[in-house]
Coordinates of C-alpha atoms and ligand atoms in Angstrom, one line a residue:
M1 CA -42.8 4.1 -17.2
S2 CA -45.7 3.5 -14.8
D3 CA -44.2 0.4 -13.1
F4 CA -40.9 2.2 -12.3
H5 CA -39.5 1.6 -8.9
M6 CA -36.4 3.4 -7.8
T7 CA -35.7 0.7 -5.1
E8 CA -35.4 -1.8 -8.0
C9 CA -32.8 0.4 -9.7
I10 CA -30.8 0.6 -6.5
R11 CA -31.1 -3.1 -6.0
K12 CA -29.9 -3.9 -9.5
T13 CA -27.0 -1.5 -9.6
K14 CA -26.0 -2.8 -6.1
A15 CA -26.0 -6.4 -7.5
H16 CA -24.1 -5.4 -10.7
L17 CA -27.2 -6.0 -12.8
P18 CA -27.7 -3.6 -15.7
L19 CA -30.6 -1.2 -15.9
S20 CA -32.7 -1.1 -19.0
P21 CA -32.8 2.0 -21.1
A22 CA -36.4 2.5 -20.0
E23 CA -35.4 2.3 -16.3
I24 CA -32.6 4.9 -16.8
K25 CA -35.0 7.3 -18.7
A26 CA -37.5 7.0 -15.9
L27 CA -34.8 7.5 -13.2
V28 CA -33.6 10.7 -14.9
Q29 CA -37.2 11.9 -15.4
G30 CA -37.9 11.2 -11.7
V31 CA -34.7 13.1 -10.6
T32 CA -35.7 16.0 -12.9
D33 CA -39.3 16.3 -11.8
E34 CA -38.3 15.5 -8.2
S35 CA -40.7 12.5 -7.9
V36 CA -37.7 10.4 -6.8
P37 CA -36.6 11.5 -3.4
D38 CA -33.0 12.7 -2.8
Y39 CA -32.2 9.8 -0.4
Q40 CA -33.0 7.2 -3.0
T41 CA -31.0 9.0 -5.7
A42 CA -28.1 9.4 -3.3
A43 CA -28.2 5.6 -2.6
W44 CA -28.2 4.8 -6.3
L45 CA -25.3 7.3 -6.9
M46 CA -23.3 5.5 -4.2
A47 CA -24.0 2.1 -5.8
V48 CA -22.8 3.5 -9.1
C49 CA -19.6 4.8 -7.4
F50 CA -18.9 1.3 -6.1
N51 CA -20.0 -0.9 -9.0
G52 CA -19.9 1.4 -12.0
L53 CA -22.2 1.3 -15.0
T54 CA -21.9 -0.6 -18.3
D55 CA -21.0 1.4 -21.4
E56 CA -24.6 1.1 -22.6
E57 CA -25.9 2.4 -19.3
T58 CA -23.5 5.3 -19.3
A59 CA -24.5 6.3 -22.9
Q60 CA -28.2 6.0 -22.0
L61 CA -27.7 8.0 -18.8
T62 CA -25.9 10.7 -20.8
M63 CA -28.7 10.9 -23.5
S64 CA -31.5 10.9 -20.9
M65 CA -29.8 13.7 -19.0
R66 CA -29.2 15.7 -22.2
D67 CA -32.9 15.4 -23.0
S68 CA -34.0 16.5 -19.5
G69 CA -34.0 20.1 -20.7
Q70 CA -33.4 22.3 -23.8
V71 CA -31.3 20.9 -26.6
M72 CA -29.8 23.6 -28.7
H73 CA -29.4 23.6 -32.5
W74 CA -27.2 25.9 -34.6
D75 CA -28.5 25.1 -38.2
M76 CA -28.8 28.9 -38.8
L77 CA -25.0 29.3 -38.6
P78 CA -23.3 29.2 -42.0
G79 CA -20.3 27.1 -41.0
P80 CA -18.9 24.5 -38.7
V81 CA -19.9 24.8 -35.1
A82 CA -17.4 23.6 -32.5
D83 CA -17.1 23.4 -28.7
K84 CA -14.4 22.7 -26.3
H85 CA -14.5 21.5 -22.8
S86 CA -11.9 21.3 -20.1
T87 CA -12.5 18.9 -17.2
G88 CA -11.2 21.6 -14.9
G89 CA -7.8 22.7 -13.8
V90 CA -5.7 25.4 -12.2
G91 CA -4.7 28.4 -14.4
D92 CA -6.8 27.0 -17.3
K93 CA -7.6 30.0 -19.5
T94 CA -7.6 28.1 -22.8
T95 CA -11.2 29.0 -23.8
L96 CA -10.3 32.7 -23.8
I97 CA -7.6 32.0 -26.3
L98 CA -9.1 29.2 -28.3
A99 CA -12.5 30.7 -29.0
P100 CA -11.1 33.8 -30.7
I101 CA -8.6 31.7 -32.7
A102 CA -11.4 29.4 -33.9
A103 CA -13.6 32.4 -34.8
A104 CA -10.7 34.1 -36.7
C105 CA -10.5 30.8 -38.8
G106 CA -14.2 30.8 -39.7
I107 CA -15.5 28.4 -37.0
F108 CA -18.5 29.3 -34.9
M109 CA -18.1 28.8 -31.2
P110 CA -21.2 29.5 -29.1
K111 CA -19.8 28.6 -25.7
M112 CA -21.7 27.9 -22.5
S113 CA -19.5 28.0 -19.5
G114 CA -19.6 27.8 -15.7
R115 CA -18.2 29.5 -12.7
G116 CA -15.3 28.2 -10.7
L117 CA -15.8 26.2 -7.5
G118 CA -13.1 24.9 -5.1
H119 CA -9.6 25.0 -6.4
T120 CA -10.5 25.1 -10.1
G121 CA -11.4 28.4 -11.8
G122 CA -14.3 29.0 -14.3
T123 CA -14.3 30.9 -17.6
I124 CA -17.4 33.0 -16.6
D125 CA -15.5 34.4 -13.5
K126 CA -12.5 35.1 -15.7
L127 CA -14.4 37.0 -18.3
E128 CA -16.5 38.9 -15.8
S129 CA -13.2 40.4 -14.4
I130 CA -13.2 42.6 -17.6
P131 CA -14.9 45.9 -16.7
G132 CA -18.5 46.0 -17.8
L133 CA -18.6 42.5 -19.3
T134 CA -21.7 40.4 -18.8
T135 CA -22.1 36.7 -19.5
A136 CA -25.9 36.8 -18.8
L137 CA -26.8 37.2 -22.5
D138 CA -30.3 36.6 -23.6
P139 CA -30.6 33.9 -26.3
A140 CA -31.2 36.4 -29.2
E141 CA -28.3 38.6 -28.2
F142 CA -26.0 35.5 -27.8
L143 CA -27.0 34.2 -31.3
A144 CA -26.5 37.6 -32.9
L145 CA -23.1 37.9 -31.4
V146 CA -22.0 34.4 -32.5
Q147 CA -23.3 35.2 -36.0
R148 CA -21.5 38.6 -36.2
V149 CA -18.2 37.7 -34.4
G150 CA -18.0 33.9 -34.5
C151 CA -17.7 33.4 -30.7
A152 CA -19.5 34.4 -27.5
V153 CA -19.4 33.0 -24.0
S154 CA -22.6 32.8 -22.0
M155 CA -23.5 31.6 -18.6
Q156 CA -25.0 28.2 -18.8
T157 CA -28.8 28.5 -18.9
G158 CA -30.9 27.0 -16.1
N159 CA -32.7 24.7 -18.6
L160 CA -29.6 23.0 -20.1
A161 CA -29.5 19.4 -18.7
P162 CA -31.4 20.2 -15.5
A163 CA -31.0 16.6 -14.4
D164 CA -27.3 17.2 -14.1
K165 CA -27.8 20.2 -11.8
K166 CA -29.8 18.0 -9.4
L167 CA -27.5 15.0 -9.6
Y168 CA -24.3 17.1 -9.3
A169 CA -25.7 18.9 -6.2
L170 CA -26.3 15.5 -4.6
R171 CA -23.0 14.1 -5.7
D172 CA -21.2 17.1 -4.2
V173 CA -22.6 16.4 -0.7
T174 CA -22.5 12.6 -0.8
E175 CA -18.9 12.1 -1.8
T176 CA -20.0 10.6 -5.1
V177 CA -18.4 13.0 -7.6
N178 CA -15.5 10.7 -8.3
S179 CA -17.1 8.1 -10.5
I180 CA -16.0 8.0 -14.1
P181 CA -19.4 7.0 -15.6
L182 CA -21.1 9.8 -13.6
I183 CA -18.5 12.4 -14.6
C184 CA -18.9 11.3 -18.3
A185 CA -22.7 11.7 -18.1
S186 CA -22.5 15.0 -16.3
I187 CA -20.1 16.6 -18.8
M188 CA -21.4 15.1 -22.0
S189 CA -25.1 15.7 -21.3
K190 CA -24.3 19.4 -21.1
K191 CA -22.0 19.3 -24.1
L192 CA -24.5 17.4 -26.3
A193 CA -27.3 19.7 -25.2
T194 CA -25.2 22.7 -26.3
G195 CA -25.5 21.4 -29.9
A196 CA -22.0 21.6 -31.4
D197 CA -21.0 19.1 -34.1
H198 CA -17.3 19.0 -33.3
I199 CA -16.3 18.6 -29.6
L200 CA -12.8 18.9 -28.3
L201 CA -12.3 17.6 -24.8
D202 CA -9.3 18.7 -22.8
V203 CA -9.1 16.0 -20.1
K204 CA -6.8 17.2 -17.3
V205 CA -4.6 14.6 -15.5
G206 CA -2.6 15.1 -12.3
S207 CA -2.7 16.5 -8.8
G208 CA -4.9 19.5 -9.7
A209 CA -7.4 17.5 -11.7
F210 CA -10.4 15.1 -11.1
M211 CA -8.4 12.4 -12.9
K212 CA -5.2 11.8 -11.0
N213 CA -3.6 9.3 -13.4
D214 CA -3.5 8.5 -17.1
A215 CA -5.4 5.3 -16.9
D216 CA -8.5 7.0 -15.3
A217 CA -8.2 9.9 -17.7
A218 CA -8.1 7.6 -20.7
E219 CA -11.1 5.7 -19.5
L220 CA -13.1 9.0 -19.1
A221 CA -12.0 10.0 -22.5
R222 CA -13.1 6.7 -24.0
L223 CA -16.5 6.9 -22.4
M224 CA -17.0 10.6 -23.4
R225 CA -16.0 9.9 -27.0
A226 CA -18.4 6.9 -27.1
A227 CA -21.3 9.1 -25.9
A228 CA -20.5 11.8 -28.5
K229 CA -20.3 9.2 -31.2
A230 CA -23.6 7.6 -30.1
D231 CA -25.1 11.1 -30.7
G232 CA -23.5 11.5 -34.1
R233 CA -20.9 14.1 -33.0
Q234 CA -17.3 14.2 -33.8
C235 CA -15.1 14.2 -30.7
T236 CA -11.4 14.4 -29.9
A237 CA -10.1 14.0 -26.3
I238 CA -6.7 15.3 -25.4
L239 CA -5.1 14.3 -22.1
T240 CA -3.1 17.2 -20.8
D241 CA -0.9 17.7 -17.7
M242 CA -2.3 19.2 -14.5
D243 CA 0.6 18.2 -12.2
R244 CA 1.5 21.9 -12.5
P245 CA -0.7 24.9 -13.1
L246 CA -1.3 25.8 -16.8
G247 CA 0.7 29.0 -17.6
R248 CA 2.0 31.5 -15.1
C249 CA -1.1 33.2 -13.9
I250 CA -3.8 31.9 -11.6
G251 CA -6.7 34.2 -10.8
N252 CA -9.4 35.9 -12.9
A253 CA -8.1 39.2 -14.2
L254 CA -4.5 37.8 -14.1
E255 CA -5.6 35.0 -16.4
V256 CA -7.3 37.4 -18.8
Q257 CA -4.0 39.3 -18.9
E258 CA -2.1 36.1 -19.7
A259 CA -4.6 35.1 -22.4
I260 CA -4.3 38.5 -24.1
R261 CA -0.5 38.2 -24.1
V262 CA -0.7 34.8 -25.9
L263 CA -3.1 36.4 -28.4
R264 CA -0.7 39.3 -28.8
G265 CA 1.9 36.7 -30.0
E266 CA 3.5 35.3 -26.9
T267 CA 3.0 31.7 -27.9
D268 CA 6.5 30.4 -27.2
N269 CA 5.6 29.0 -23.8
A270 CA 3.7 26.0 -22.5
L271 CA 0.3 27.7 -22.5
G272 CA 0.8 29.1 -26.0
Q273 CA 1.9 25.8 -27.4
L274 CA -1.0 24.0 -25.8
C275 CA -3.5 26.5 -27.2
I276 CA -2.1 26.2 -30.7
A277 CA -2.2 22.4 -30.5
L278 CA -5.8 22.5 -29.2
A279 CA -6.9 25.1 -31.8
A280 CA -5.2 23.1 -34.6
E281 CA -7.2 20.0 -33.6
L282 CA -10.4 22.0 -33.4
L283 CA -9.8 23.3 -36.9
R284 CA -8.9 19.8 -38.3
M285 CA -12.1 18.3 -36.8
S286 CA -14.1 21.1 -38.4
G287 CA -12.8 20.3 -41.8
K288 CA -10.2 23.2 -42.3
G289 CA -7.5 20.8 -43.6
D290 CA -4.9 18.4 -42.4
A291 CA -3.0 18.7 -39.1
D292 CA -0.1 20.7 -40.5
T293 CA -2.4 23.1 -42.4
C294 CA -4.5 23.7 -39.3
R295 CA -1.5 24.4 -37.1
K296 CA -0.4 27.0 -39.6
L297 CA -3.9 28.5 -39.7
A298 CA -4.0 28.7 -35.9
K299 CA -0.6 30.4 -35.7
Q300 CA -1.5 32.8 -38.4
A301 CA -4.7 33.8 -36.6
V302 CA -2.4 34.9 -33.7
S303 CA 0.5 36.4 -35.7
S304 CA -1.9 38.5 -37.9
G305 CA -3.7 39.9 -34.8
S306 CA -7.0 38.6 -36.1
A307 CA -7.6 36.4 -33.1
L308 CA -6.9 39.3 -30.7
Q309 CA -9.4 41.4 -32.8
K310 CA -12.0 38.7 -32.4
L311 CA -11.5 38.8 -28.6
A312 CA -11.9 42.5 -28.6
Q313 CA -15.1 42.3 -30.7
M314 CA -16.5 39.5 -28.4
I315 CA -15.7 41.6 -25.3
E316 CA -17.5 44.6 -26.8
G317 CA -20.4 42.5 -27.9
Q318 CA -20.7 41.4 -24.3
H319 CA -20.7 45.0 -23.0
G320 CA -17.2 44.9 -21.7
D321 CA -14.4 47.4 -22.3
P322 CA -12.5 46.1 -25.4
R323 CA -9.6 48.5 -24.7
V324 CA -8.3 45.9 -22.2
T325 CA -6.8 44.1 -25.2
D326 CA -4.5 47.1 -25.8
D327 CA -4.0 48.2 -22.2
L328 CA -3.8 45.6 -19.5
S329 CA -3.8 48.2 -16.8
L330 CA -7.5 48.7 -17.4
L331 CA -8.1 45.3 -15.7
P332 CA -8.7 45.2 -11.9
Q333 CA -5.5 45.6 -9.9
A334 CA -5.0 44.2 -6.4
K335 CA -4.3 46.4 -3.4
C336 CA -1.7 44.2 -1.8
S337 CA 1.0 42.0 -3.2
R338 CA 3.9 40.0 -1.9
V339 CA 6.8 38.1 -3.5
L340 CA 7.6 34.6 -2.2
R341 CA 11.3 33.8 -2.5
A342 CA 13.2 30.6 -2.5
E343 CA 14.5 29.7 1.0
R344 CA 17.2 27.4 -0.5
A345 CA 19.0 26.8 -3.8
G346 CA 18.0 23.8 -6.0
C347 CA 15.5 22.8 -8.6
I348 CA 11.7 23.2 -8.4
A349 CA 10.7 19.6 -8.0
S350 CA 7.0 20.1 -7.6
M351 CA 4.4 22.7 -8.0
H352 CA 1.3 21.1 -6.5
S353 CA -1.4 22.5 -8.6
E354 CA -4.3 21.6 -6.3
E355 CA -2.6 23.4 -3.4
I356 CA -1.8 26.4 -5.5
G357 CA -5.4 26.5 -6.6
R358 CA -6.5 26.3 -2.9
A359 CA -4.1 29.1 -2.1
S360 CA -5.6 31.3 -4.8
V361 CA -9.0 30.7 -3.2
L362 CA -7.6 32.0 0.1
L363 CA -6.3 35.1 -1.7
G364 CA -9.9 35.7 -2.9
A365 CA -9.6 34.4 -6.5
G366 CA -12.1 31.5 -6.0
R367 CA -15.0 30.4 -3.9
M368 CA -15.5 27.4 -1.6
T369 CA -19.3 27.6 -1.7
K370 CA -21.5 28.9 -4.5
A371 CA -22.6 31.8 -2.4
D372 CA -19.1 33.2 -1.9
S373 CA -18.1 36.3 -3.9
I374 CA -14.7 36.6 -5.6
D375 CA -12.1 39.3 -5.9
P376 CA -11.3 39.6 -9.7
A377 CA -7.9 41.1 -9.1
A378 CA -6.7 38.4 -6.6
G379 CA -4.4 35.5 -7.6
I380 CA -0.8 34.3 -8.1
V381 CA 1.8 34.9 -10.8
L382 CA 4.5 32.3 -11.0
A383 CA 8.0 33.5 -11.6
A384 CA 9.5 30.1 -12.0
E385 CA 8.4 26.8 -13.5
L386 CA 8.6 23.2 -12.6
G387 CA 12.2 22.0 -13.2
D388 CA 13.8 25.5 -13.1
A389 CA 17.0 26.0 -11.1
V390 CA 16.8 28.6 -8.4
S391 CA 19.2 30.3 -6.0
T392 CA 18.3 31.3 -2.4
G393 CA 16.3 34.5 -2.5
D394 CA 15.1 34.1 -6.1
P395 CA 11.5 35.0 -6.6
L396 CA 9.2 32.0 -7.0
L397 CA 5.9 33.8 -7.3
T398 CA 3.9 36.9 -6.5
M399 CA 0.6 36.8 -4.5
Y400 CA -2.1 39.4 -5.1
A401 CA -5.0 40.0 -2.7
A402 CA -7.1 42.7 -1.0
T403 CA -5.6 42.3 2.5
E404 CA -2.3 41.4 4.1
Q405 CA -4.1 38.8 6.2
Q406 CA -5.1 36.9 3.0
L407 CA -1.4 37.0 1.9
D408 CA -0.3 35.6 5.2
E409 CA -2.8 32.7 4.9
A410 CA -1.9 31.8 1.3
E411 CA 1.8 32.1 1.9
Q412 CA 1.9 29.1 4.2
K413 CA 0.0 26.9 1.7
L414 CA 2.2 28.1 -1.2
R415 CA 5.4 27.4 0.8
A416 CA 4.3 23.8 1.0
A417 CA 3.1 23.6 -2.6
V418 CA 6.4 24.7 -4.2
V419 CA 9.1 22.1 -3.4
I420 CA 12.8 22.7 -4.0
T421 CA 15.2 19.7 -4.1
D422 CA 18.7 19.0 -5.2
E423 CA 17.6 16.7 -8.0
Q424 CA 16.2 17.7 -11.4
P425 CA 12.6 16.3 -11.5
E426 CA 11.1 14.3 -14.3
K427 CA 8.8 16.6 -16.2
S428 CA 5.9 15.0 -18.0
P429 CA 4.9 16.4 -21.4
L430 CA 2.1 18.9 -21.4
I431 CA 0.1 16.7 -23.8
H432 CA 0.0 13.1 -22.5
K433 CA -2.2 11.5 -25.3
I434 CA -4.6 12.3 -28.0
F435 CA -7.7 10.2 -28.8
S436 CA -9.2 11.2 -32.1
D437 CA -10.7 9.6 -35.1
R438 CA -7.3 9.9 -36.9
T439 CA -5.5 7.8 -34.3
Ligands
LIG501 N1 -17.4 18.7 -14.5 C1 -18.7 18.4 -14.6 O1 -19.4 19.2 -15.3 N2 -19.2 17.3 -14.1 C2 -18.5 16.5 -13.3 O2 -19.0 15.5 -12.8 C3 -17.1 16.7 -13.2 C4 -16.6 17.8 -13.8

């Protein structure tokens, strides 16, 4: 678009006037090829934060960002291709459980994932805590593994939605991350570029999530589903609770341990139940039957051991040690640990997941900047859950780290994050709402 002027885009968005599809395409092109300077992009992002975008603008922004790099196709796979995305949470290891269940049920899941940043973890870091495992697979190796096993997890390639990389880096330093249309375009441009026909979105809601309340999460879900539909994909969004960490383990190798336990059959807990529900919806979307049938299929994949076997095959295919699925002690173990005990009797009224996530970063399980390295063995194992009654001296959690000093620092944060009161708290359900084409 030769007569494109970024100042005009800023002026329009500032004045609540919609941008044309051509303007949005040119804007994304200019961000990608760096012909638009960062200061103008940042000004436009801030205008979007204040004034939002129309649904049409959001869909166009998503598609233009998708087309800024490579768009993957999976026509060579002889079955349904599905993907799942979580908007990010604390203790969220669902991909490690869901991908093998889906593969065991005949669904292909070529998964591109990211690293953790801030208080939320990332699937790549979790998987890389398995000795030997690499997520830097070349495209041919990735495809061969997906064809043979049904699932593989690769680090996101540099050329997938490069416009998002540039925009996200600017949003990160200009306080403009928290805009629902921008979050939608960021997530969905990458999901659509990854090429799956069936997309399951796990939209986290609560203190540990981007979306702090149900209304914002529902709006994000609506926009993301509209973007998927506009691109001819099937998409379900499930709003799930992040007012407490998901499961009992937070930290990379600790989360791999917990995922393996679920795949060994320990599904009678919040994490196990959520994974079965997510897997059942993924199977239903992919044409494996009605909701009840798919639930049974997902459970059978676990009880028969076939999902665990898929995980072992995937680990082996990614050059990791598959024996970890039999022997959890082969995973990295922390040098230091400390149990945090209840200082009073009562009920656990709050487990502030964002603060628990931040404490896990202090222990070494996460990074505050992209350059930080992580300790795969570090983290937290919760001994009690939201709503549990405890007596003075009961264990609340165990911290794992490389040094006593890290334990000291995290202890203070964790003391504040786990609140004990006399009253039983109201506990929201793990699944708040499901938006799918069957509702
Ligand atoms: N995850 C993303 O990929 N992008 C966002 O904007 C927020 C969460």
